[in-house]
XYZ file of C-alpha atoms in Angstrom:
167
model
C -62.620 -27.584 -34.239
C -62.234 -30.982 -32.669
C -58.981 -31.524 -30.695
C -56.874 -34.484 -31.674
C -54.002 -36.404 -30.123
C -51.304 -37.771 -32.431
C -49.037 -40.842 -32.359
C -45.970 -41.342 -34.463
C -44.541 -44.909 -34.914
C -41.561 -46.053 -36.954
C -42.449 -47.523 -40.275
C -41.526 -51.194 -40.783
C -38.103 -51.744 -42.222
C -38.568 -55.282 -43.580
C -41.413 -57.560 -44.650
C -43.234 -60.098 -42.511
C -43.546 -63.685 -43.712
C -47.111 -64.916 -44.131
C -48.926 -67.733 -45.931
C -49.462 -66.889 -49.546
C -47.157 -63.792 -49.447
C -44.163 -64.587 -51.676
C -42.418 -61.480 -53.041
C -40.469 -58.987 -50.949
C -42.791 -56.203 -52.033
C -45.781 -58.186 -50.885
C -44.126 -59.082 -47.555
C -43.262 -55.417 -46.955
C -46.826 -54.349 -47.830
C -48.149 -57.053 -45.451
C -46.032 -55.695 -42.563
C -47.328 -52.160 -43.220
C -50.887 -53.537 -43.313
C -50.377 -55.253 -39.972
C -49.132 -51.974 -38.343
C -52.083 -50.005 -39.791
C -54.655 -52.550 -38.622
C -53.112 -52.807 -35.136
C -53.315 -49.012 -34.736
C -56.838 -48.853 -36.133
C -57.902 -51.469 -33.578
C -56.664 -49.076 -30.859
C -58.748 -46.273 -32.281
C -56.010 -44.451 -34.250
C -56.770 -43.067 -37.667
C -53.939 -43.184 -40.287
C -52.899 -39.723 -41.472
C -49.720 -40.037 -43.552
C -46.094 -41.317 -43.774
C -43.209 -38.905 -43.362
C -39.476 -38.989 -43.956
C -37.853 -36.956 -41.283
C -34.287 -36.107 -40.392
C -32.749 -37.412 -37.164
C -29.449 -36.058 -35.859
C -27.514 -38.794 -34.092
C -24.126 -39.079 -32.496
C -21.419 -40.619 -34.530
C -18.179 -41.317 -32.606
C -17.072 -39.203 -29.731
C -17.654 -35.713 -31.099
C -19.367 -36.143 -34.490
C -22.934 -36.374 -35.525
C -24.741 -37.557 -38.670
C -28.169 -37.017 -40.072
C -30.198 -40.145 -40.580
C -33.520 -40.049 -42.368
C -36.294 -41.993 -40.651
C -39.649 -43.185 -42.077
C -42.556 -42.771 -39.637
C -46.252 -43.347 -39.771
C -48.508 -40.673 -38.196
C -51.858 -41.507 -36.652
C -54.454 -39.342 -34.862
C -57.591 -39.874 -32.767
C -60.138 -37.405 -31.461
C -59.807 -36.423 -27.859
C -62.904 -36.781 -25.633
C -64.656 -33.474 -25.538
C -64.636 -31.682 -22.178
C -67.874 -32.129 -20.244
C -70.165 -29.244 -20.725
C -71.908 -28.006 -17.564
C -75.371 -26.910 -18.217
C -77.282 -24.414 -16.102
C -80.514 -25.896 -14.652
C -83.489 -25.346 -16.874
C -86.020 -22.953 -15.318
C -89.110 -23.759 -17.217
C -88.833 -26.675 -19.562
C -92.437 -26.774 -20.477
C -92.481 -23.187 -21.790
C -89.497 -23.579 -24.055
C -89.850 -26.460 -26.516
C -86.721 -27.552 -28.405
C -86.498 -26.417 -32.011
C -87.930 -28.818 -34.582
C -84.974 -30.379 -36.579
C -84.564 -32.995 -39.255
C -81.679 -34.640 -40.987
C -80.788 -32.614 -44.106
C -82.262 -34.130 -47.300
C -84.845 -36.162 -45.373
C -87.906 -36.345 -47.747
C -90.244 -37.127 -44.740
C -89.071 -34.153 -42.692
C -91.887 -31.943 -41.401
C -92.274 -28.510 -42.984
C -90.516 -25.813 -40.999
C -87.936 -28.202 -39.538
C -84.349 -26.825 -39.346
C -82.088 -29.126 -41.435
C -79.106 -30.476 -39.604
C -76.366 -32.550 -41.059
C -76.367 -36.348 -40.509
C -73.686 -38.053 -38.466
C -71.347 -38.621 -41.477
C -71.815 -35.022 -42.811
C -71.108 -33.590 -39.384
C -67.754 -35.306 -39.336
C -66.978 -34.205 -42.895
C -67.820 -30.565 -42.080
C -65.521 -30.674 -39.084
C -62.578 -32.028 -41.111
C -61.514 -29.588 -43.899
C -59.463 -32.385 -45.639
C -56.238 -30.486 -45.367
C -53.395 -32.184 -43.636
C -51.907 -30.294 -40.766
C -48.492 -28.687 -41.432
C -45.413 -30.378 -40.271
C -43.414 -28.528 -37.657
C -40.216 -29.416 -39.630
C -39.568 -26.771 -42.233
C -37.383 -27.233 -45.276
C -37.795 -30.955 -45.576
C -39.408 -30.682 -48.978
C -36.545 -28.577 -50.364
C -33.982 -30.970 -48.827
C -35.771 -33.970 -50.368
C -35.967 -32.193 -53.815
C -32.272 -31.383 -53.663
C -31.473 -34.975 -52.676
C -33.604 -36.354 -55.482
C -31.946 -34.146 -58.087
C -28.469 -35.180 -56.911
C -29.475 -38.766 -57.052
C -30.914 -38.356 -60.526
C -27.737 -36.798 -61.909
C -25.582 -39.641 -60.491
C -27.784 -42.258 -62.142
C -27.369 -40.696 -65.674
C -25.157 -42.686 -68.119
C -21.914 -40.957 -69.075
C -21.959 -39.037 -72.320
C -19.277 -39.798 -74.982
C -16.638 -37.100 -75.102
C -15.618 -37.360 -78.767
C -17.559 -36.424 -81.935
C -18.707 -39.648 -83.584
C -18.072 -38.174 -87.093
C -14.491 -37.018 -86.251
C -12.077 -39.361 -88.041
C -8.972 -38.035 -86.221
C -9.375 -40.607 -83.470
C -7.740 -43.957 -83.250
C -9.386 -46.948 -84.757
């Protein structure tokens, strides 16, 4: 498996003004786009956005948990140089005959090898790496359920068909 290095940057908090970008949603999307393009220009591949807890001091002795949005990027590390033993008899051992898989003009008996794009796809299983922070998902679900119950309208307490109430 290919080794990667990762970079975590804070997600933008507010939008960036630009020509033709009018709404707050568009401005925010534009600032995220700028961040993604800057990182891509440096060779970083966007992986995902995360909401992570951050314990911070509050006052002299207290602390609070703030939730931070971050963007996670990765790029492949350069492979370590492989030292090869000197070849003893290069004329006696010919390299095996290979061809790109699916090549209709490949000679018979050639060993199929994946093309450059397929090799990268085979190396990446498509599964995101696990976050070292456990329990974030449960905490977010709990927070979402509490938020949802607070947003519900209040239910009437009396029976609408009960005529004993005041009019």
